[in-house]
mmCIF file of C-alpha atoms in Angstrom:
data_model
loop_
_atom_site.group_PDB
_atom_site.id
_atom_site.type_symbol
_atom_site.label_atom_id
_atom_site.label_comp_id
_atom_site.label_asym_id
_atom_site.label_seq_id
_atom_site.Cartn_x
_atom_site.Cartn_y
_atom_site.Cartn_z
ATOM 1 C CA MET K 1 -0.248 0.034 -0.038
ATOM 2 C CA LYS K 2 1.513 3.348 -0.975
ATOM 3 C CA LYS K 3 0.468 6.452 0.348
ATOM 4 C CA GLN K 4 -0.138 9.617 -2.319
ATOM 5 C CA LEU K 5 -1.154 13.273 -2.799
ATOM 6 C CA PHE K 6 -4.019 13.512 -5.253
ATOM 7 C CA VAL K 7 -5.219 16.374 -7.199
ATOM 8 C CA LEU K 8 -9.005 15.864 -8.182
ATOM 9 C CA ALA K 9 -10.938 17.903 -10.262
ATOM 10 C CA LYS K 10 -14.943 19.237 -9.809
ATOM 11 C CA SER K 11 -17.498 17.912 -11.961
ATOM 12 C CA GLU K 12 -18.964 20.555 -14.065
ATOM 13 C CA TRP K 13 -22.703 20.358 -12.837
ATOM 14 C CA LEU K 14 -21.284 21.549 -9.423
ATOM 15 C CA GLN K 15 -22.069 25.030 -9.133
ATOM 16 C CA THR K 16 -19.074 25.832 -6.601
ATOM 17 C CA VAL K 17 -15.437 25.603 -6.709
ATOM 18 C CA LEU K 18 -14.814 21.784 -5.384
ATOM 19 C CA MET K 19 -11.640 20.915 -6.702
ATOM 20 C CA VAL K 20 -9.652 19.447 -3.499
ATOM 21 C CA LEU K 21 -6.323 18.294 -2.813
ATOM 22 C CA PHE K 22 -5.748 15.233 -0.509
ATOM 23 C CA ALA K 23 -3.323 14.039 1.595
ATOM 24 C CA PHE K 24 -3.930 10.672 2.609
ATOM 25 C CA TYR K 25 -3.160 6.613 2.597
ATOM 26 C CA CYS K 26 -4.650 5.386 -0.730
ATOM 27 C CA GLY K 27 -4.697 2.310 -3.039
ATOM 28 C CA SER K 28 -5.158 1.714 -6.516
ATOM 29 C CA ALA K 29 -8.415 1.727 -7.282
ATOM 30 C CA GLN K 30 -10.960 4.837 -6.987
ATOM 31 C CA GLU K 31 -14.904 5.417 -6.529
ATOM 32 C CA ALA K 32 -16.300 8.692 -7.112
ATOM 33 C CA LEU K 33 -19.571 10.918 -7.410
ATOM 34 C CA ASN K 34 -19.077 13.932 -9.446
ATOM 35 C CA LEU K 35 -15.477 14.011 -8.487
ATOM 36 C CA SER K 36 -12.551 13.135 -11.403
ATOM 37 C CA LEU K 37 -9.025 12.191 -10.778
ATOM 38 C CA VAL K 38 -6.318 15.019 -12.269
ATOM 39 C CA SER K 39 -3.386 13.463 -10.407
ATOM 40 C CA ASN K 40 -1.578 11.607 -7.719
ATOM 41 C CA VAL K 41 1.949 11.504 -6.562
ATOM 42 C CA PRO K 42 3.278 8.458 -4.362
ATOM 43 C CA GLN K 43 4.564 8.978 -0.949
ATOM 44 C CA GLU K 44 7.218 6.595 0.766
ATOM 45 C CA VAL K 45 6.037 7.634 3.917
ATOM 46 C CA LEU K 46 2.356 8.106 5.971
ATOM 47 C CA CYS K 47 0.872 11.318 5.416
ATOM 48 C CA ASN K 48 -1.332 13.550 7.522
ATOM 49 C CA ASP K 49 -2.696 16.991 6.868
ATOM 50 C CA ILE K 50 -2.542 19.284 3.820
ATOM 51 C CA TRP K 51 -2.924 22.757 3.032
ATOM 52 C CA GLY K 52 -2.626 25.145 -0.147
ATOM 53 C CA TYR K 53 -0.874 28.335 -1.156
ATOM 54 C CA VAL K 54 -0.755 30.935 -3.886
ATOM 55 C CA ASP K 55 2.428 32.811 -4.548
ATOM 56 C CA GLU K 56 2.008 36.465 -6.261
ATOM 57 C CA GLN K 57 2.043 35.219 -9.875
ATOM 58 C CA GLY K 58 -0.902 32.986 -8.901
ATOM 59 C CA THR K 59 1.004 29.796 -9.008
ATOM 60 C CA GLU K 60 -0.677 27.442 -6.265
ATOM 61 C CA TYR K 61 1.127 25.146 -4.339
ATOM 62 C CA ALA K 62 0.190 22.195 -2.380
ATOM 63 C CA ILE K 63 1.492 21.631 1.429
ATOM 64 C CA LEU K 64 1.589 18.601 2.449
ATOM 65 C CA GLY K 65 2.415 17.069 6.172
ATOM 66 C CA THR K 66 4.206 13.593 6.352
ATOM 67 C CA ARG K 67 5.334 11.988 9.419
ATOM 68 C CA SER K 68 8.720 13.084 8.959
ATOM 69 C CA ASP K 69 8.608 16.652 7.054
ATOM 70 C CA ALA K 70 6.471 18.841 5.034
ATOM 71 C CA ARG K 71 6.589 18.950 1.339
ATOM 72 C CA ILE K 72 5.953 21.526 -1.350
ATOM 73 C CA TYR K 73 4.329 20.726 -4.594
ATOM 74 C CA SER K 74 4.179 22.944 -7.151
ATOM 75 C CA LEU K 75 0.731 22.812 -8.997
ATOM 76 C CA GLU K 76 1.615 25.053 -12.181
ATOM 77 C CA ASP K 77 0.804 22.241 -13.734
ATOM 78 C CA PRO K 78 -1.762 20.099 -11.806
ATOM 79 C CA THR K 79 -1.445 17.280 -13.949
ATOM 80 C CA THR K 80 2.134 16.688 -12.940
ATOM 81 C CA PRO K 81 2.334 17.966 -9.481
ATOM 82 C CA ARG K 82 6.400 18.950 -8.811
ATOM 83 C CA LEU K 83 8.296 18.733 -5.520
ATOM 84 C CA VAL K 84 10.017 22.266 -5.318
ATOM 85 C CA SER K 85 10.835 21.881 -1.144
ATOM 86 C CA THR K 86 11.099 19.399 2.005
ATOM 87 C CA VAL K 87 11.207 21.090 5.284
ATOM 88 C CA PRO K 88 12.581 18.759 7.805
ATOM 89 C CA GLY K 89 10.960 18.141 11.104
ATOM 90 C CA THR K 90 10.958 15.822 14.073
ATOM 91 C CA GLN K 91 8.778 12.895 13.811
ATOM 92 C CA SER K 92 5.146 13.367 14.214
ATOM 93 C CA VAL K 93 1.767 11.812 13.752
ATOM 94 C CA TRP K 94 0.080 14.926 12.835
ATOM 95 C CA ARG K 95 1.128 18.400 11.144
ATOM 96 C CA ASP K 96 -1.115 21.046 10.326
ATOM 97 C CA PHE K 97 -0.683 24.269 8.464
ATOM 98 C CA LYS K 98 -2.164 27.592 7.814
ATOM 99 C CA SER K 99 -0.888 30.597 5.309
ATOM 100 C CA PHE K 100 -0.504 34.307 6.140
ATOM 101 C CA GLY K 101 0.700 36.448 3.220
ATOM 102 C CA PRO K 102 4.161 35.239 1.993
ATOM 103 C CA TYR K 103 4.332 32.853 4.722
ATOM 104 C CA VAL K 104 3.287 29.129 5.592
ATOM 105 C CA TYR K 105 3.089 28.472 9.589
ATOM 106 C CA GLY K 106 3.186 24.778 10.702
ATOM 107 C CA ILE K 107 3.064 22.602 13.588
ATOM 108 C CA ALA K 108 3.456 19.398 14.784
ATOM 109 C CA ASP K 109 1.981 17.388 17.929
ATOM 110 C CA GLN K 110 5.123 15.518 18.389
ATOM 111 C CA GLY K 111 8.772 16.492 19.043
ATOM 112 C CA ASN K 112 10.127 20.085 19.532
ATOM 113 C CA ASP K 113 9.601 21.753 16.021
ATOM 114 C CA GLY K 114 7.752 24.557 17.639
ATOM 115 C CA LEU K 115 6.403 26.973 15.135
ATOM 116 C CA THR K 116 7.772 26.033 11.886
ATOM 117 C CA ILE K 117 7.677 29.483 9.739
ATOM 118 C CA ILE K 118 8.013 28.719 5.890
ATOM 119 C CA ASP K 119 9.042 31.661 3.927
ATOM 120 C CA MET K 120 7.490 31.435 0.446
ATOM 121 C CA GLN K 121 8.291 34.956 -1.249
ATOM 122 C CA ASN K 122 10.987 33.521 -3.528
ATOM 123 C CA ALA K 123 9.119 29.832 -4.263
ATOM 124 C CA PRO K 124 9.753 27.944 -5.993
ATOM 125 C CA ASP K 125 13.617 28.526 -6.504
ATOM 126 C CA SER K 126 13.961 29.222 -3.197
ATOM 127 C CA ILE K 127 11.983 28.255 -0.098
ATOM 128 C CA ALA K 128 13.548 29.134 3.578
ATOM 129 C CA HIS K 129 12.561 28.050 6.933
ATOM 130 C CA ILE K 130 12.995 28.890 10.823
ATOM 131 C CA GLN K 131 11.667 26.731 13.448
ATOM 132 C CA TRP K 132 10.410 29.800 16.243
ATOM 133 C CA ARG K 133 10.213 28.200 20.031
ATOM 134 C CA PRO K 134 9.613 31.151 22.387
ATOM 135 C CA VAL K 135 9.060 30.897 26.158
ATOM 136 C CA LEU K 136 5.449 31.559 26.307
ATOM 137 C CA LEU K 137 2.796 31.731 29.253
ATOM 138 C CA GLU K 138 5.934 32.452 31.766
ATOM 139 C CA GLN K 139 6.162 28.473 31.524
ATOM 140 C CA ASP K 140 7.934 26.927 29.107
ATOM 141 C CA THR K 141 9.478 26.441 25.448
ATOM 142 C CA LEU K 142 6.861 26.044 23.001
ATOM 143 C CA ARG K 143 7.575 22.771 21.800
ATOM 144 C CA ARG K 144 4.779 21.144 19.982
ATOM 145 C CA CYS K 145 0.764 21.743 19.097
ATOM 146 C CA HIS K 146 -1.903 19.964 17.805
ATOM 147 C CA ASN K 147 -3.370 22.739 15.418
ATOM 148 C CA LEU K 148 -3.557 26.266 14.292
ATOM 149 C CA TYR K 149 -5.746 28.903 12.641
ATOM 150 C CA ILE K 150 -5.047 32.250 10.972
ATOM 151 C CA ASP K 151 -7.982 34.609 11.089
ATOM 152 C CA GLU K 152 -8.909 37.442 8.728
ATOM 153 C CA LYS K 153 -6.851 39.748 11.068
ATOM 154 C CA GLY K 154 -3.730 38.475 11.071
ATOM 155 C CA LEU K 155 -4.097 36.499 14.397
ATOM 156 C CA LEU K 156 -2.411 33.209 14.845
ATOM 157 C CA TYR K 157 -4.145 30.792 17.060
ATOM 158 C CA LEU K 158 -2.500 27.668 18.783
ATOM 159 C CA ALA K 159 -4.127 24.901 19.915
ATOM 160 C CA GLY K 160 -3.215 21.693 21.820
ATOM 161 C CA CYS K 161 0.223 22.770 22.428
ATOM 162 C CA ASN K 162 2.556 21.532 25.233
ATOM 163 C CA LEU K 163 1.873 24.708 27.500
ATOM 164 C CA GLY K 164 -0.533 24.957 30.424
ATOM 165 C CA ASN K 165 -3.981 23.150 29.777
ATOM 166 C CA GLY K 166 -3.331 23.059 26.159
ATOM 167 C CA GLY K 167 -5.758 25.315 25.351
ATOM 168 C CA VAL K 168 -5.596 28.367 22.890
ATOM 169 C CA ILE K 169 -2.215 30.775 22.491
ATOM 170 C CA ILE K 170 -3.550 33.902 20.684
ATOM 171 C CA LEU K 171 -0.172 35.397 18.791
ATOM 172 C CA ASP K 172 -0.528 38.347 16.577
ATOM 173 C CA LEU K 173 1.675 38.220 13.028
ATOM 174 C CA ASN K 174 0.919 41.730 11.635
ATOM 175 C CA ASN K 175 4.151 43.433 12.761
ATOM 176 C CA SER K 176 6.360 40.619 12.893
ATOM 177 C CA PRO K 177 5.477 37.664 11.118
ATOM 178 C CA LEU K 178 8.582 35.888 11.924
ATOM 179 C CA GLU K 179 8.680 37.052 15.566
ATOM 180 C CA PRO K 180 4.866 36.783 16.627
ATOM 181 C CA VAL K 181 3.586 38.786 19.376
ATOM 182 C CA PHE K 182 1.471 37.185 22.354
ATOM 183 C CA LEU K 183 -2.018 38.668 23.128
ATOM 184 C CA GLY K 184 -3.699 36.069 25.307
ATOM 185 C CA VAL K 185 -4.778 32.642 25.789
ATOM 186 C CA GLU K 186 -7.668 30.643 26.473
ATOM 187 C CA ASP K 187 -6.759 27.688 28.716
ATOM 188 C CA GLU K 188 -9.672 26.486 30.499
ATOM 189 C CA ARG K 189 -9.437 23.056 28.576
ATOM 190 C CA TYR K 190 -7.586 21.365 25.843
ATOM 191 C CA ALA K 191 -8.353 22.210 22.102
ATOM 192 C CA HIS K 192 -7.818 19.598 19.801
ATOM 193 C CA ASP K 193 -8.800 22.386 17.142
ATOM 194 C CA VAL K 194 -9.416 25.756 16.645
ATOM 195 C CA PHE K 195 -11.260 28.530 14.510
ATOM 196 C CA ALA K 196 -11.730 32.310 14.843
ATOM 197 C CA ARG K 197 -13.406 35.045 12.881
ATOM 198 C CA GLY K 198 -14.232 38.697 13.930
ATOM 199 C CA ASP K 199 -14.717 38.267 18.139
ATOM 200 C CA PHE K 200 -15.260 34.475 18.236
ATOM 201 C CA LEU K 201 -13.227 31.794 18.985
ATOM 202 C CA PHE K 202 -14.733 28.077 18.505
ATOM 203 C CA THR K 203 -12.897 25.144 19.868
ATOM 204 C CA SER K 204 -13.030 21.619 19.705
ATOM 205 C CA GLU K 205 -12.626 19.999 23.196
ATOM 206 C CA ILE K 206 -12.259 16.682 22.129
ATOM 207 C CA PHE K 207 -11.859 14.884 25.030
ATOM 208 C CA GLU K 208 -15.100 16.151 26.890
ATOM 209 C CA GLY K 209 -17.122 15.944 23.402
ATOM 210 C CA ASN K 210 -17.817 19.805 23.040
ATOM 211 C CA LEU K 211 -17.633 22.514 20.805
ATOM 212 C CA ALA K 212 -16.906 25.842 22.920
ATOM 213 C CA ILE K 213 -17.349 29.320 21.579
ATOM 214 C CA TYR K 214 -15.389 32.363 23.265
ATOM 215 C CA ASP K 215 -15.713 36.094 22.905
ATOM 216 C CA ILE K 216 -12.192 36.918 21.984
ATOM 217 C CA SER K 217 -12.829 41.021 21.619
ATOM 218 C CA ASP K 218 -10.356 41.271 24.424
ATOM 219 C CA PRO K 219 -7.162 38.779 23.841
ATOM 220 C CA ASP K 220 -6.285 39.469 27.095
ATOM 221 C CA SER K 221 -9.337 38.330 28.450
ATOM 222 C CA VAL K 222 -11.442 36.038 26.369
ATOM 223 C CA LEU K 223 -14.852 34.924 27.579
ATOM 224 C CA LEU K 224 -16.720 31.801 27.545
ATOM 225 C CA VAL K 225 -20.118 32.271 25.474
ATOM 226 C CA SER K 226 -21.268 28.792 25.322
ATOM 227 C CA ARG K 227 -20.651 25.233 25.167
ATOM 228 C CA ILE K 228 -22.504 22.377 23.525
ATOM 229 C CA GLN K 229 -21.824 18.634 23.439
ATOM 230 C CA THR K 230 -21.420 17.317 19.782
ATOM 231 C CA SER K 231 -23.691 14.040 18.774
ATOM 232 C CA THR K 232 -20.985 11.183 19.481
ATOM 233 C CA PHE K 233 -19.057 13.186 22.141
ATOM 234 C CA PHE K 234 -15.663 13.467 20.849
ATOM 235 C CA THR K 235 -15.479 16.688 19.164
ATOM 236 C CA HIS K 236 -12.501 16.776 16.455
ATOM 237 C CA ASN K 237 -12.838 19.806 14.537
ATOM 238 C CA ALA K 238 -15.563 22.593 13.549
ATOM 239 C CA TRP K 239 -15.935 25.147 10.773
ATOM 240 C CA PRO K 240 -18.364 27.948 10.621
ATOM 241 C CA SER K 241 -20.414 29.071 7.499
ATOM 242 C CA ASP K 242 -19.694 32.118 5.818
ATOM 243 C CA ASP K 243 -22.303 34.320 7.052
ATOM 244 C CA GLY K 244 -21.431 32.647 10.716
ATOM 245 C CA HIS K 245 -25.233 31.486 11.048
ATOM 246 C CA TYR K 246 -24.267 28.271 11.380
ATOM 247 C CA ILE K 247 -21.111 25.715 12.557
ATOM 248 C CA PHE K 248 -20.347 21.932 11.104
ATOM 249 C CA THR K 249 -18.517 19.614 13.652
ATOM 250 C CA THR K 250 -16.855 16.263 13.049
ATOM 251 C CA ASP K 251 -16.260 13.537 15.796
ATOM 252 C CA GLU K 252 -13.314 11.322 15.328
ATOM 253 C CA ARG K 253 -14.778 8.036 16.542
ATOM 254 C CA GLY K 254 -16.504 4.868 14.931
ATOM 255 C CA ASN K 255 -19.846 5.567 13.663
ATOM 256 C CA SER K 256 -19.803 9.353 14.027
ATOM 257 C CA PHE K 257 -21.414 12.245 11.987
ATOM 258 C CA VAL K 258 -20.775 15.688 10.687
ATOM 259 C CA ASP K 259 -23.364 17.701 12.825
ATOM 260 C CA ALA K 260 -24.817 21.047 12.068
ATOM 261 C CA TYR K 261 -25.626 23.831 14.576
ATOM 262 C CA ASP K 262 -27.511 27.155 14.428
ATOM 263 C CA ILE K 263 -25.191 29.674 15.850
ATOM 264 C CA SER K 264 -27.037 32.863 14.829
ATOM 265 C CA ASP K 265 -27.575 33.126 18.478
ATOM 266 C CA PRO K 266 -23.931 32.466 19.876
ATOM 267 C CA PHE K 267 -25.006 32.259 23.610
ATOM 268 C CA ASN K 268 -27.890 29.443 22.516
ATOM 269 C CA PRO K 269 -26.498 26.980 19.734
ATOM 270 C CA VAL K 270 -29.181 24.978 18.192
ATOM 271 C CA PHE K 271 -28.702 21.354 17.045
ATOM 272 C CA LEU K 272 -29.785 20.948 13.560
ATOM 273 C CA ASP K 273 -28.904 17.728 11.655
ATOM 274 C CA LYS K 274 -26.202 15.225 11.692
ATOM 275 C CA TYR K 275 -25.189 13.301 8.289
ATOM 276 C CA GLN K 276 -23.100 9.987 8.000
ATOM 277 C CA PRO K 277 -22.674 8.414 4.638
ATOM 278 C CA VAL K 278 -23.305 4.929 5.816
ATOM 279 C CA ALA K 279 -24.655 3.496 9.091
ATOM 280 C CA GLY K 280 -23.357 0.578 11.563
ATOM 281 C CA GLN K 281 -19.879 0.228 9.913
ATOM 282 C CA GLY K 282 -17.552 2.295 12.095
ATOM 283 C CA ILE K 283 -17.008 4.959 9.759
ATOM 284 C CA ILE K 284 -14.709 7.707 11.073
ATOM 285 C CA PRO K 285 -15.140 11.807 10.040
ATOM 286 C CA HIS K 286 -11.877 14.156 10.364
ATOM 287 C CA ASN K 287 -12.053 17.355 9.600
ATOM 288 C CA THR K 288 -14.237 19.369 7.256
ATOM 289 C CA HIS K 289 -14.580 22.635 5.788
ATOM 290 C CA PHE K 290 -17.253 24.793 4.449
ATOM 291 C CA ILE K 291 -17.085 26.505 1.221
ATOM 292 C CA ASP K 292 -20.093 28.290 -0.588
ATOM 293 C CA ASP K 293 -23.125 25.918 1.067
ATOM 294 C CA TYR K 294 -20.807 22.808 0.616
ATOM 295 C CA LEU K 295 -19.096 20.868 3.266
ATOM 296 C CA VAL K 296 -15.970 19.002 2.490
ATOM 297 C CA THR K 297 -14.854 16.575 4.811
ATOM 298 C CA SER K 298 -12.419 13.678 4.899
ATOM 299 C CA TRP K 299 -13.083 10.612 6.213
ATOM 300 C CA TYR K 300 -11.155 7.703 7.457
ATOM 301 C CA THR K 301 -12.858 5.008 5.244
ATOM 302 C CA GLU K 302 -14.827 6.907 2.643
ATOM 303 C CA GLY K 303 -12.584 9.266 1.158
ATOM 304 C CA VAL K 304 -13.737 12.544 0.795
ATOM 305 C CA LEU K 305 -17.318 13.784 0.698
ATOM 306 C CA ILE K 306 -18.978 16.562 -0.467
ATOM 307 C CA ILE K 307 -22.055 17.734 1.321
ATOM 308 C CA ASP K 308 -24.724 20.230 0.284
ATOM 309 C CA VAL K 309 -25.467 22.338 3.423
ATOM 310 C CA SER K 310 -27.481 24.894 1.739
ATOM 311 C CA ASP K 311 -30.312 23.887 4.156
ATOM 312 C CA PRO K 312 -28.422 22.814 7.188
ATOM 313 C CA SER K 313 -31.602 21.135 8.628
ATOM 314 C CA ASN K 314 -31.234 18.824 5.561
ATOM 315 C CA MET K 315 -27.354 17.881 4.499
ATOM 316 C CA VAL K 316 -27.427 15.928 1.395
ATOM 317 C CA ARG K 317 -24.399 14.039 -0.356
ATOM 318 C CA VAL K 318 -23.745 15.492 -3.792
ATOM 319 C CA GLY K 319 -19.901 14.170 -4.234
ATOM 320 C CA GLN K 320 -17.598 11.620 -3.073
ATOM 321 C CA PHE K 321 -14.375 10.263 -4.186
ATOM 322 C CA ASP K 322 -13.271 6.967 -2.167
ATOM 323 C CA THR K 323 -9.368 7.245 -2.003
ATOM 324 C CA ASN K 324 -8.939 3.459 -1.107
ATOM 325 C CA PRO K 325 -12.328 1.318 -1.136
ATOM 326 C CA GLN K 326 -10.098 -2.112 -0.768
ATOM 327 C CA ASP K 327 -8.655 -0.965 2.599
ATOM 328 C CA ASN K 328 -9.699 0.739 5.828
ATOM 329 C CA ASN K 329 -7.215 3.646 5.629
ATOM 330 C CA GLY K 330 -8.490 6.497 3.653
ATOM 331 C CA CYS K 331 -8.379 10.286 3.647
ATOM 332 C CA TRP K 332 -7.372 12.602 6.600
ATOM 333 C CA GLY K 333 -7.179 15.909 5.001
ATOM 334 C CA ALA K 334 -8.824 17.721 2.074
ATOM 335 C CA TYR K 335 -8.000 21.506 0.907
ATOM 336 C CA PRO K 336 -10.981 23.161 -1.165
ATOM 337 C CA TYR K 337 -10.002 26.821 -1.442
ATOM 338 C CA LEU K 338 -7.219 26.998 -4.224
ATOM 339 C CA PRO K 339 -8.636 29.776 -6.476
ATOM 340 C CA SER K 340 -8.565 27.870 -9.854
ATOM 341 C CA GLY K 341 -11.037 25.323 -8.371
#
């Protein structure tokens, strides 16, 4: 069994941008609904997450995490992705990446990499990186985190780190992207994943099975707004709709669902619906992302699913690509936001 990077293209009838990039384990045969394969790149190591980046010339890149490093692929020709840089790191089951300006920020949840900052300004010819390991919370050196997010204000959120209770550390990238400035922390409980927009922070408290919403209008004094248990009590990630009226969660355990909640009143989240492609077979959702009234969700055994959530109280599957129908290993990450579609 080999591990591969895939580039997939949307079906013409889907009225939204649904090309996706995948980092996952895969086999030789694929099953698809309204998604077609453009290319794949076999990997000799196990992979984990994936993100995208676009340079000033409009060239798109895939940022692929593996157990041992980060691999940067140029998608100038999407039929033949080209490896342009490998950023070494310590051994880790999980890596996560987000981008801000000409930089890509990455973490690993094992080892001592700290925050890896990848400089893409001279890509693809020259790609440099540093590993930032400050002392934070007046405790210890930042060594590892499970996840990160960067919001529209240029604030970086680190979740599940080796500091405190593993909550969310808030940093500012705007004035010094290579030396982020500490702003505050939400450290009540361990946060497995994090998303932020405007004045609200959404954390996935996996071990308590909660989606938590915080007011971060003052990052130095983060306030809990509400907390709700997700459907199978193992909240892995959460991603809101663009208008902020709804949020969608995944629970990373067998026979779990993608949940939909109305958060138009963030003090009173309301459950709307839950979706799983097959019942009673132990399937596991991993991460979901919202784009143009659709969810792009990676599933361990089902590959990637596209779910129409234009009516969040009635979620409907409209696309799927099974990355490995002959095996229980499937997809851990799907990135749908490259401007090419």
